[in-house]
Every structure is written in C-alpha cells, then in structure tokens.
PDB file of C-alpha atoms in Angstrom:
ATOM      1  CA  UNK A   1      12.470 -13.652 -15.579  1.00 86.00           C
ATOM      2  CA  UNK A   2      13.716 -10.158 -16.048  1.00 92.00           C
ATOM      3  CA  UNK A   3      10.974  -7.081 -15.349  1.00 97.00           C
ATOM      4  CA  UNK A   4      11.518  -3.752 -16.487  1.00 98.00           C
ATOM      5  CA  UNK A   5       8.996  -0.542 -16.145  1.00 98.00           C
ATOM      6  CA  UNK A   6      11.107   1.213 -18.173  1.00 97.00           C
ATOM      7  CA  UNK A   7       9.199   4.278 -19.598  1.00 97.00           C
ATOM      8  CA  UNK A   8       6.781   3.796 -17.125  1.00 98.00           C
ATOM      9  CA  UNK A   9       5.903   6.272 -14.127  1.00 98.00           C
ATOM     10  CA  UNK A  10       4.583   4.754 -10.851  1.00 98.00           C
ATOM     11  CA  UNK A  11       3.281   7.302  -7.819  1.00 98.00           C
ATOM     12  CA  UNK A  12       4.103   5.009  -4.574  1.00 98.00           C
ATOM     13  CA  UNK A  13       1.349   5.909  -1.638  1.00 98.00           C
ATOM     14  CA  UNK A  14       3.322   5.925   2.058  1.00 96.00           C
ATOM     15  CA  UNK A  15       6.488   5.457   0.600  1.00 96.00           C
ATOM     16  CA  UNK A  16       8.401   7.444   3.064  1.00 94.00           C
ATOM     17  CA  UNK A  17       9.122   3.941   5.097  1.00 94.00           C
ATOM     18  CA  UNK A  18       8.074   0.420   5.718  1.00 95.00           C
ATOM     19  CA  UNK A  19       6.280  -1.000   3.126  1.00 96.00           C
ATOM     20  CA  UNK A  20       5.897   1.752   0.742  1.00 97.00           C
ATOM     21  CA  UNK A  21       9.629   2.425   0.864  1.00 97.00           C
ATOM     22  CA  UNK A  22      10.554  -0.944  -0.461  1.00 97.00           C
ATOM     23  CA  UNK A  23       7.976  -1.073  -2.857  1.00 98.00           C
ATOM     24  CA  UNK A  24       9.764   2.603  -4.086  1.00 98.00           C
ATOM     25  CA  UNK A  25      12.789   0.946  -3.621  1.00 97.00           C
ATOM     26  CA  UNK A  26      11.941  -2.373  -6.395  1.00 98.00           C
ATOM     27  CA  UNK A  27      10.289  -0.203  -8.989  1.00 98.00           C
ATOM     28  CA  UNK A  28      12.997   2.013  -9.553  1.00 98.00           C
ATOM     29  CA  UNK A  29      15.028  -0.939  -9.645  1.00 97.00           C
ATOM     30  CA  UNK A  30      13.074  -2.526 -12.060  1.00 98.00           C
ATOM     31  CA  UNK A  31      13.332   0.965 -14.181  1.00 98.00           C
ATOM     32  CA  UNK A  32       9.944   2.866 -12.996  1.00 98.00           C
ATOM     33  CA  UNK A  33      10.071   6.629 -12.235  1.00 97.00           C
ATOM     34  CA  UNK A  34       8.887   6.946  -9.532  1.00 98.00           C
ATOM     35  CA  UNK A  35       6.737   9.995  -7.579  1.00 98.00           C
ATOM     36  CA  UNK A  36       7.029   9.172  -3.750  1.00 98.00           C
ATOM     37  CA  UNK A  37       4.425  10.211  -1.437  1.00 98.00           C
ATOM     38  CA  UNK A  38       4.052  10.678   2.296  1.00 97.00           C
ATOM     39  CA  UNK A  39       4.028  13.486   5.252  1.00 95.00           C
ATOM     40  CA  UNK A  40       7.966  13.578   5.651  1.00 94.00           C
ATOM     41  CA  UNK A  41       9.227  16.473   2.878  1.00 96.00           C
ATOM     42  CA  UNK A  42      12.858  15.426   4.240  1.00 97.00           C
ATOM     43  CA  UNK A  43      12.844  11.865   4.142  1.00 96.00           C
ATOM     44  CA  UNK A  44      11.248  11.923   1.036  1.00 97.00           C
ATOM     45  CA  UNK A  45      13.973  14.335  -0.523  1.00 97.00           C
ATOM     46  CA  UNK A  46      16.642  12.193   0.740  1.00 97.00           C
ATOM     47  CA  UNK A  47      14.910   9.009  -0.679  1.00 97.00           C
ATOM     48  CA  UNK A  48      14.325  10.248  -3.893  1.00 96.00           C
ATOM     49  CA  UNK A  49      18.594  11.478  -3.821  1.00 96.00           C
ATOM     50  CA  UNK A  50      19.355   7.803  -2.858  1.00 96.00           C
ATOM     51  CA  UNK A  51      17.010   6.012  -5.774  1.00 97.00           C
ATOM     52  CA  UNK A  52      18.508   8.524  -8.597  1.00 96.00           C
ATOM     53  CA  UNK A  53      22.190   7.846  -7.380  1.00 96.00           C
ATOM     54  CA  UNK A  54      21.184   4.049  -7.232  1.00 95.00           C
ATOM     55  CA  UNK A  55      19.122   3.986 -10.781  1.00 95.00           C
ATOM     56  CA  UNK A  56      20.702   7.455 -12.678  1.00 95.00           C
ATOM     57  CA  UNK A  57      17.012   8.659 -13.058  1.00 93.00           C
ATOM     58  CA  UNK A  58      15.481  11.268 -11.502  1.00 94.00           C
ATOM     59  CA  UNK A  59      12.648  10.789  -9.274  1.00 97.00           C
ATOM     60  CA  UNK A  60       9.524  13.158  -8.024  1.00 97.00           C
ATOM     61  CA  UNK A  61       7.870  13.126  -4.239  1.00 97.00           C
ATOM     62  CA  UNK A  62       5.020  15.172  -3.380  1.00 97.00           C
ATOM     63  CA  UNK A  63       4.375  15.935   0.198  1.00 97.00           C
ATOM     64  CA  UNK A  64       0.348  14.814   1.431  1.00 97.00           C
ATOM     65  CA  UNK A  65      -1.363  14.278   4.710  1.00 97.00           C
ATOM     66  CA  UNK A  66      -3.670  10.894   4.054  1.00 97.00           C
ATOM     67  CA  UNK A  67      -5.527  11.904   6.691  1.00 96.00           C
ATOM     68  CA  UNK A  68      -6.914  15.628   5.387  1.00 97.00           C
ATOM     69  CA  UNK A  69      -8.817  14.289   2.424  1.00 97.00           C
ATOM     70  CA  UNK A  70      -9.749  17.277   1.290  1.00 97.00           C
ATOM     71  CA  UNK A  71      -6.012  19.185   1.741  1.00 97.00           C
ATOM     72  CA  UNK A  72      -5.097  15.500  -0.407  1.00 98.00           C
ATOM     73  CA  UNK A  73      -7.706  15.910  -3.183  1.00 98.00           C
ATOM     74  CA  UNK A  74      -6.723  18.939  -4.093  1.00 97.00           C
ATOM     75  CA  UNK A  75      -2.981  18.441  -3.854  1.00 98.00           C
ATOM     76  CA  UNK A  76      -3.342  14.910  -5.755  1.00 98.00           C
ATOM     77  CA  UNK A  77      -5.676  16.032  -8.793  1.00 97.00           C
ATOM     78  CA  UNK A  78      -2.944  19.237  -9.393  1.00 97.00           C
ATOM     79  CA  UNK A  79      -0.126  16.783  -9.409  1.00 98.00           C
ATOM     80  CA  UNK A  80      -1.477  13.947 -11.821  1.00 98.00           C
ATOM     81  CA  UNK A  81      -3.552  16.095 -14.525  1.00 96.00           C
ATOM     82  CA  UNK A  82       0.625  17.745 -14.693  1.00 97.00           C
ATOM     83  CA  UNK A  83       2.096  13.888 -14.275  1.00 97.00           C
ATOM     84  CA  UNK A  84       0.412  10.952 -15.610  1.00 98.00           C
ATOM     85  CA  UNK A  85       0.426   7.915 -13.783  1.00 98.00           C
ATOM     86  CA  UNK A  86       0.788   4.440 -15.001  1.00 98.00           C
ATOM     87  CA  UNK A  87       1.648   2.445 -11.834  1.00 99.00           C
ATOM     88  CA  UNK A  88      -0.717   3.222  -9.002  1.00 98.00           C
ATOM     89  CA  UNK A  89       0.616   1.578  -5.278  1.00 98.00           C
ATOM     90  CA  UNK A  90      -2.704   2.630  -2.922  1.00 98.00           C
ATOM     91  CA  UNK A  91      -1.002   2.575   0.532  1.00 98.00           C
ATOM     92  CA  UNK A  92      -0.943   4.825   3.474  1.00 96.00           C
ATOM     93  CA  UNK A  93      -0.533   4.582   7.034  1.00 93.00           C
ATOM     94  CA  UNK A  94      -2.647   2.253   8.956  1.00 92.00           C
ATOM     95  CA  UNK A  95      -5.609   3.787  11.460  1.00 95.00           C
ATOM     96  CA  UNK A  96      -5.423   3.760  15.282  1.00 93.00           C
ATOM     97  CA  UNK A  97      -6.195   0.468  16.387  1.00 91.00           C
ATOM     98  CA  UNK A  98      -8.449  -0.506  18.955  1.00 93.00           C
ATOM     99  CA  UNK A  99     -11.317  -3.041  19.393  1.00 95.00           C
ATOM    100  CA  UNK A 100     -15.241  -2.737  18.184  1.00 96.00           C
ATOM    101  CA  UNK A 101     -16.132  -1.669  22.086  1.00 96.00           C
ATOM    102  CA  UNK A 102     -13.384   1.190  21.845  1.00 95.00           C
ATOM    103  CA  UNK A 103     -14.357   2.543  18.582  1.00 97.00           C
ATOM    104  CA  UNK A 104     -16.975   5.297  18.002  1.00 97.00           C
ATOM    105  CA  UNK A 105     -18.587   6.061  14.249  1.00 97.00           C
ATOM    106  CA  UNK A 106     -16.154   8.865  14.172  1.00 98.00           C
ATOM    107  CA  UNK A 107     -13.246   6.716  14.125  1.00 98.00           C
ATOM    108  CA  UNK A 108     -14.917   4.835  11.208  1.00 98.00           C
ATOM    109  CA  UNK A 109     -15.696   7.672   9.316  1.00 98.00           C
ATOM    110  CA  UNK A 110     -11.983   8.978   9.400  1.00 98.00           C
ATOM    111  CA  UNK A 111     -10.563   5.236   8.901  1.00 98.00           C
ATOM    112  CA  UNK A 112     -13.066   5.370   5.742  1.00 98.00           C
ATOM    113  CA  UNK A 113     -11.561   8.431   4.955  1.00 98.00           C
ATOM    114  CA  UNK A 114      -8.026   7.339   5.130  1.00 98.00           C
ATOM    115  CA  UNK A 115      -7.783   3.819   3.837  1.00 98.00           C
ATOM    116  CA  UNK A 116     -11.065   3.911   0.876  1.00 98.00           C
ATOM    117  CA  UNK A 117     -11.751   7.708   0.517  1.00 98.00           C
ATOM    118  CA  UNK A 118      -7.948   8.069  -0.732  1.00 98.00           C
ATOM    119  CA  UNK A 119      -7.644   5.142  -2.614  1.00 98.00           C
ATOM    120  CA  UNK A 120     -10.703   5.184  -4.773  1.00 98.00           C
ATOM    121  CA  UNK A 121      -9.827   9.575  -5.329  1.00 98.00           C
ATOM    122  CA  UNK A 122      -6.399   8.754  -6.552  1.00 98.00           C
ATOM    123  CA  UNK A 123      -7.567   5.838  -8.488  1.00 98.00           C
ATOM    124  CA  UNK A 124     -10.075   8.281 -10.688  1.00 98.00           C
ATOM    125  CA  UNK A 125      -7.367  10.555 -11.038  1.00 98.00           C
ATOM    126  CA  UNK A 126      -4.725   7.950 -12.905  1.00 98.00           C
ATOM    127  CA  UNK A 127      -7.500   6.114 -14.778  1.00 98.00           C
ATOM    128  CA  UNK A 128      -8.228   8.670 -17.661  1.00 98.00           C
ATOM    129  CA  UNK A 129      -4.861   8.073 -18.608  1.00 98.00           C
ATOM    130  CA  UNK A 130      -4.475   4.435 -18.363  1.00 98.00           C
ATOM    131  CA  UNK A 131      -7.820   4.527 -20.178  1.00 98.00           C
ATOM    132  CA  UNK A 132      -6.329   6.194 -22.985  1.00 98.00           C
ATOM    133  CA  UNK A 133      -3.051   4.273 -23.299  1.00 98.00           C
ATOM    134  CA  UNK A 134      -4.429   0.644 -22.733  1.00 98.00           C
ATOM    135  CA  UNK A 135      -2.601   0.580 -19.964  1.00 98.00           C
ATOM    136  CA  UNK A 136      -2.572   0.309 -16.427  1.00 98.00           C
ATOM    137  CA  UNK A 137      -1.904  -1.392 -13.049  1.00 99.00           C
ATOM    138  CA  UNK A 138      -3.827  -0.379  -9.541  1.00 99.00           C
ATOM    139  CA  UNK A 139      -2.308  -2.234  -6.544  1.00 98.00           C
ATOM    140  CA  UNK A 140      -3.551  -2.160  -3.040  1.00 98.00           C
ATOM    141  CA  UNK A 141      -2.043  -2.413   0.135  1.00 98.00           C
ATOM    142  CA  UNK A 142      -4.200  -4.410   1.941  1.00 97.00           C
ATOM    143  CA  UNK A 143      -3.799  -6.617   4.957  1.00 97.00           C
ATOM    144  CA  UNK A 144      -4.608 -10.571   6.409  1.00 97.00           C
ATOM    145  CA  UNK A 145      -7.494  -8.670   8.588  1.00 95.00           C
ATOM    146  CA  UNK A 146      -9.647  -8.638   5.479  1.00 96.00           C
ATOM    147  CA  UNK A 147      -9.757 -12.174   5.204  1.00 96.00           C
ATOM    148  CA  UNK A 148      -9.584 -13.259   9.201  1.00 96.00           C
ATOM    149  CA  UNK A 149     -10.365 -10.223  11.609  1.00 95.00           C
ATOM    150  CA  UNK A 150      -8.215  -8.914  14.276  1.00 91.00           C
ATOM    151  CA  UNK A 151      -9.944  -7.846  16.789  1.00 89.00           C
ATOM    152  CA  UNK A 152      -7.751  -5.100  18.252  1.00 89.00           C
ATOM    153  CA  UNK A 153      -8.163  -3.416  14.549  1.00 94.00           C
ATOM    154  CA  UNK A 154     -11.213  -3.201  13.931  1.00 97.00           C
ATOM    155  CA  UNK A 155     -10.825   0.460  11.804  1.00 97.00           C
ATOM    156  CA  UNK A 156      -8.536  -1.662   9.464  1.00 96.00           C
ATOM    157  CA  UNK A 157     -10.216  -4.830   9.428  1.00 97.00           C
ATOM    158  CA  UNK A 158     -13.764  -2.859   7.865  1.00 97.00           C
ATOM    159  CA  UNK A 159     -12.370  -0.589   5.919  1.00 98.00           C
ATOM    160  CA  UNK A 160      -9.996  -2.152   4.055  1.00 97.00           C
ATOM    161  CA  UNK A 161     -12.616  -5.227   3.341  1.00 97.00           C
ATOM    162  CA  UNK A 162     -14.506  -2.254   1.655  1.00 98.00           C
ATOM    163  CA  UNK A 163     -10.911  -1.621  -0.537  1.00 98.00           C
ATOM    164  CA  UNK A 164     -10.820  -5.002  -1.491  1.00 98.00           C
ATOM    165  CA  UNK A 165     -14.268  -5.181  -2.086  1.00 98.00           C
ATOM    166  CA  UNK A 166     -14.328  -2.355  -4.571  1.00 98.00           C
ATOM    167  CA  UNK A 167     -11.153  -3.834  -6.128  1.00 98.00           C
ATOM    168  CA  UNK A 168     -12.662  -6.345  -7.475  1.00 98.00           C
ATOM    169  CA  UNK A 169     -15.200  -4.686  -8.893  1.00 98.00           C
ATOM    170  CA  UNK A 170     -13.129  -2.083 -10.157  1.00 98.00           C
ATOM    171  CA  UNK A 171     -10.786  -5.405 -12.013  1.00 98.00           C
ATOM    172  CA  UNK A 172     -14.168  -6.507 -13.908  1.00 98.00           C
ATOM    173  CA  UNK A 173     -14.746  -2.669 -15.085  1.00 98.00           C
ATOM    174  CA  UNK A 174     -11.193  -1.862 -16.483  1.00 98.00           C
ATOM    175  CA  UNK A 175      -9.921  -5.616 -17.456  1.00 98.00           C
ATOM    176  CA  UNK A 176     -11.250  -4.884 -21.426  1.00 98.00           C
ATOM    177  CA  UNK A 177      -8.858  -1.834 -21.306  1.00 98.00           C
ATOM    178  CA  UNK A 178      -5.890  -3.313 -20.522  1.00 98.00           C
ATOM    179  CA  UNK A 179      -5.812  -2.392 -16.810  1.00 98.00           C
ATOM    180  CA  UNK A 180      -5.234  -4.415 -14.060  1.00 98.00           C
ATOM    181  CA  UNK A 181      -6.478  -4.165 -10.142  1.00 98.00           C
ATOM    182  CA  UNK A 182      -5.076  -6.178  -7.626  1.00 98.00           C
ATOM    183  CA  UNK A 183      -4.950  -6.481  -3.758  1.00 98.00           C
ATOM    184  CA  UNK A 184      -1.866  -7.502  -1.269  1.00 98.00           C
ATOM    185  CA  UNK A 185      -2.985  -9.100   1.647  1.00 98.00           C
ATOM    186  CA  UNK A 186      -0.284  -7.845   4.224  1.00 97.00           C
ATOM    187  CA  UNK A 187       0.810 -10.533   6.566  1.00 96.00           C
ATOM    188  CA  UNK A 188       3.348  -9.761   9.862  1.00 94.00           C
ATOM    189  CA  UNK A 189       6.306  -7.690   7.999  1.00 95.00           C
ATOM    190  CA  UNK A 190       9.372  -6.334   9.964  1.00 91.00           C
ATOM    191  CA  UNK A 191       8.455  -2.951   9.842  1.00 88.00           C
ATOM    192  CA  UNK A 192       7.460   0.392  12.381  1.00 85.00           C
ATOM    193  CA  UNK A 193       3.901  -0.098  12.165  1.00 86.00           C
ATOM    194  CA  UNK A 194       4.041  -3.964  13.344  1.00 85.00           C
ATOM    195  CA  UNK A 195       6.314  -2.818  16.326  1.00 86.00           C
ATOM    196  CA  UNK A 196       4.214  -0.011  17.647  1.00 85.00           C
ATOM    197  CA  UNK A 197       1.345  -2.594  17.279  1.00 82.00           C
ATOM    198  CA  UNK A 198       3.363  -5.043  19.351  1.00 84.00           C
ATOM    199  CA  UNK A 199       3.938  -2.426  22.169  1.00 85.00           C
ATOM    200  CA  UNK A 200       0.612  -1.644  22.609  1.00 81.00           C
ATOM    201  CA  UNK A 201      -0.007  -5.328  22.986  1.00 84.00           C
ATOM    202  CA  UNK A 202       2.477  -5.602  25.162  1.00 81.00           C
ATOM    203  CA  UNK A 203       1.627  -2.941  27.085  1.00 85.00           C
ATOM    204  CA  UNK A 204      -1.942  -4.115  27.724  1.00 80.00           C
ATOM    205  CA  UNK A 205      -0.977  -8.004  28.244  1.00 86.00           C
ATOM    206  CA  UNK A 206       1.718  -7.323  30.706  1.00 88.00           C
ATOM    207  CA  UNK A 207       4.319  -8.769  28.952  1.00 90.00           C
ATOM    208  CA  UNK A 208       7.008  -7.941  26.532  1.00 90.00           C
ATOM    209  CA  UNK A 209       7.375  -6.461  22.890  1.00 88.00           C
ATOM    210  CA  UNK A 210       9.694  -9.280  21.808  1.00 89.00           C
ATOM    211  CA  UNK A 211       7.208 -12.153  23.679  1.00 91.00           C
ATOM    212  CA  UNK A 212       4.427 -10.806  21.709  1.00 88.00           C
ATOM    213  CA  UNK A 213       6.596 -10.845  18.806  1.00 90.00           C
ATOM    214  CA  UNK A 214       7.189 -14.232  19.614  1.00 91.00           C
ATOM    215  CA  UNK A 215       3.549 -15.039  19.704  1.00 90.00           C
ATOM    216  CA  UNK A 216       2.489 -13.740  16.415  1.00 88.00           C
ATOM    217  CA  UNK A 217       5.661 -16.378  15.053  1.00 92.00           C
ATOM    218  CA  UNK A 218       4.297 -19.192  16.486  1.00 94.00           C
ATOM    219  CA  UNK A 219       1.353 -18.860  13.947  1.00 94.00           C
ATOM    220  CA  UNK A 220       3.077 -18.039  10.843  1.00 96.00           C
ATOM    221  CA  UNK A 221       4.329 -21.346   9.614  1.00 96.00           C
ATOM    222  CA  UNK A 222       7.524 -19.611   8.085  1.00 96.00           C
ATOM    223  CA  UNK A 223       8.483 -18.678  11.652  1.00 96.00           C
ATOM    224  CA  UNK A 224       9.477 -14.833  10.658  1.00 96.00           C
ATOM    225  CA  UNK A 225       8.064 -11.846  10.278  1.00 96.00           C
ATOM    226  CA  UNK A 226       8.456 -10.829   6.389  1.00 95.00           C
ATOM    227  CA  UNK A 227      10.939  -8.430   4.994  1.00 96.00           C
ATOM    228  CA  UNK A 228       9.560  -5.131   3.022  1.00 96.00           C
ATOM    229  CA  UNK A 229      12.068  -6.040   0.239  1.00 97.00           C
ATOM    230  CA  UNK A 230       9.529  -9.380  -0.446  1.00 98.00           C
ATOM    231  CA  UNK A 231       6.589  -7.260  -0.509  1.00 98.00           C
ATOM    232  CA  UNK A 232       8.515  -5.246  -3.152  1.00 98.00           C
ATOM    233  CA  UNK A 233       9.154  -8.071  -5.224  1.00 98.00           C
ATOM    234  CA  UNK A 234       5.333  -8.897  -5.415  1.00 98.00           C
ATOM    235  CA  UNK A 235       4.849  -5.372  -6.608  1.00 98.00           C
ATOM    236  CA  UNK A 236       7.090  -5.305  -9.085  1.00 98.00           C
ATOM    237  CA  UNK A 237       5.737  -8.388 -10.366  1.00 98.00           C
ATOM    238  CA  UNK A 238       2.103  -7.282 -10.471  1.00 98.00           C
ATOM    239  CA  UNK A 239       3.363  -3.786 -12.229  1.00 98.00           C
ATOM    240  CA  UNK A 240       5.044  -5.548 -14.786  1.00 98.00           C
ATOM    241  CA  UNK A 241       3.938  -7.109 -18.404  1.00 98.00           C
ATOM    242  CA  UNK A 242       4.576 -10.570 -17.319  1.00 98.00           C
ATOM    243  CA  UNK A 243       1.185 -10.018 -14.628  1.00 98.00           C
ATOM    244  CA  UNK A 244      -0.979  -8.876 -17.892  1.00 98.00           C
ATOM    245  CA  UNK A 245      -3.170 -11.749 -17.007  1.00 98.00           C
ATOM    246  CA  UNK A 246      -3.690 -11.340 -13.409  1.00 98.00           C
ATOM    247  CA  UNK A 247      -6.408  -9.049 -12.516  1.00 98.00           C
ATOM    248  CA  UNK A 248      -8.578  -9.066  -9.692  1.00 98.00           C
ATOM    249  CA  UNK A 249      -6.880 -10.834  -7.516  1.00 98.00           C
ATOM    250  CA  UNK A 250      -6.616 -10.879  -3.545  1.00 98.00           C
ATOM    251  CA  UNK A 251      -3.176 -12.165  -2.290  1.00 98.00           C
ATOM    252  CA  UNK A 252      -1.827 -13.263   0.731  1.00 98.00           C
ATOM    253  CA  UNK A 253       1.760 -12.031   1.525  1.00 98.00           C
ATOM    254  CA  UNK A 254       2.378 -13.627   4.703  1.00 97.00           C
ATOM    255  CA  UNK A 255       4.265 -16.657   5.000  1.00 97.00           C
ATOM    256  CA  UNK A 256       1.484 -19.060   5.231  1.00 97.00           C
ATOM    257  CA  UNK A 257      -0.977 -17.319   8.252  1.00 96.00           C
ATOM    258  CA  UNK A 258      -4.140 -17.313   6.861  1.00 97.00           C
ATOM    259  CA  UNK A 259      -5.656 -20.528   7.656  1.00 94.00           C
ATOM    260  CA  UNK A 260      -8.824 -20.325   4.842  1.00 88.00           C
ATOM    261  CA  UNK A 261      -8.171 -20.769   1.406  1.00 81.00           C
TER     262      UNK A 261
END
C-alpha cells in the first residue's frame, strides 16, 4: 500500500522531538507539508532544513509555548486563518507527573490547559477549512493511562480521558463532512519523556533507571519499548485516504500492554 499527502498541509503539535518528530518525520515522507511546532526556534529550524533536503519541499515551524494558552491562542489563530490546515497531529508535552495525594486543583487546571484547552482551540481553528473542502483528519496523541490509570500520572491520566472523550464526540459531529477524528493510545516508546519518567521512578524506588526500564518490559508482551518511527507509521496511515473509513477510533500503540479489550 503506497500513501501519499501530496498537496496536503499537516501542522505537527510537539514536533521538536520524540514522538512528534517522527510523526514530522513520516508525513513529509509520505509527501505532506508540513508546519512544525514546539518551544525550540533552533531545533525546529534545523528540522525543517533536514525534511526539505530529505523531501525537496519546503517546510514551515512556528515557535509556541503549550503551556501559555493564551500567548498560544493568539499565535495559533494568526498562523492558520494565513495557512490552512488539513492534517491536524494534537500533541504536546506531557504534564508533571505525580500521584492524586501530590496533586492540587491547580495542577489540574494547568494539565487541562495543556493537554484539552490546546487541542480542542487548534481543532476549531483547522475545522472551517476542512469543513469547506470535505476534508479532514484530527489525530490525538493520547496515551495507555486513558484506558488503565497510572497512578504516578494522575494530570495525564484525567485529562487526556477528557481528549479522548471529546474525540469521539467530535468523530460523530464531522464524520458527514468527510472528516475524520481519531485517538493514539501511547504505549512505552523509546523516547525523552519515558526516560525522565523512569528516573524519577528510579529515584523514588531506590533502584536504577535501566531496572525500572526493565520492569515496565516485563509487562509489554513485545518485550521493547516502541520506536517513534512506528508511531509515525500509524499517523501516516490515519492521515491518509486509505483510513477514510476509520473515524472515531481509540488505538492502542503499545505492543500488546493494555490488558482490557
């Protein structure tokens, strides 16, 4: 099965590394422009440089804080009433973690802020233009935690069951108008975020970053942590014509951990 995005334009949320960047990374393979978006103004520059000497098409970034919503919303409406959006990738960087006892409604408002507040803004900026073409695809980053709570992340396990949540709803709203919304279910990837995770762990169980590594493998029946390119490929899939009929849909990307159906 060959995808291509060609003519289409995707805007990649926390695509500066991890996750995001290999998502960047498959789209513009698969022939998206691409706008990149994160915190970094020089990583981005230099990842934008390596996807237009790897593809021959030139690619945007636009440089946003996730977590000043307001500093965002105004950045973010500017940039898509100039640059229509086709492909929309909802991700940003994950909140502290932390358990419920550690947590105050503070830290729940600015999660809320983060993970939902951003997703749902950008996702009514893109829309009147999907609307009008007949065309669309919304994906979320999500994560296992939605499905079977962590209990050291509490900030991400509520707020991104509220994503997911409104995902679905959103799917049965814009499925008659061609648009798709679906939801990634992020399993134990290879990545920065799952390592400062496993320090902290490590720290407060008194034992090592690679034994809780080790740990976490002994539950995911594939025995590895995932690689970002896989999460990429998923992407690309869902962006692409051949996922027309997929909408609303919550998937697990992580090797087999999730235990419930």
């Amino acid at each position: 099965m060959h995808i291509s995005l060609e003519g289409k334009h995707a805007l990649v949320g926390g695509s500066s590394k991890g996750i995001g960047r290999a998502v960047a990374h498959q789209l513009a393979a698969s022939g998206a422009q691409l706008t990149l978006a994160a915190r970094s103004e020089t990583v981005l520059k230099e990842l934008c440089d390596e996807l237009r000497e790897r593809t021959g098409k030139p690619h945007r970034y636009l440089v946003v804080d996730y977590t000043n919503l307001q500093g965002y919303k105004s950045i973010i409406q500017k940039y898509i009433k100039e640059h229509p959006i086709d492909i929309l990738v909802n991700n940003t960087q994950g909140p502290p973690a932390g358990t419920s006892l550690e947590k105050t409604t503070e830290d729940y408002q600015k999660a809320f802020d983060l993970l939902f507040q951003t997703a749902v803004y950008t996702t009514e900026q893109v829309l009147p233009h999907m609307r009008q073409c007949g065309w669309g695809r919304i994906i979320n980053v999500a994560s296992v935690s939605v499905r079977e709570p962590l209990n050291y992340l509490v900030l991400s396990n509520s707020i991104r069951a509220a994503l997911v949540s409104w995902a679905k709803t959103l799917a049965g709203d814009v499925g008659p108008l061609g648009i798709t919304v679906n939801s990634v279910l992020t399993g134990y990837f290879n990545t920065e975020r799952l390592g400062a995770l496993n320090l902290k762990k490590a720290e407060s169980m008194g034992i090592s970053p690679d034994e809780v590594t080790g740990k976490l493998l002994e539950q995911v029946p594939a025995r590895r942590l995932g690689r970002p390119e896989e999460y990429g490929y998923l992407v690309a899939f869902l962006a692409s014509e051949q996922a027309a009929y997929l909408n609303g849909a919550v998937i697990p990307l992580d090797g087999g951990l999730l235990r419930s159906y």
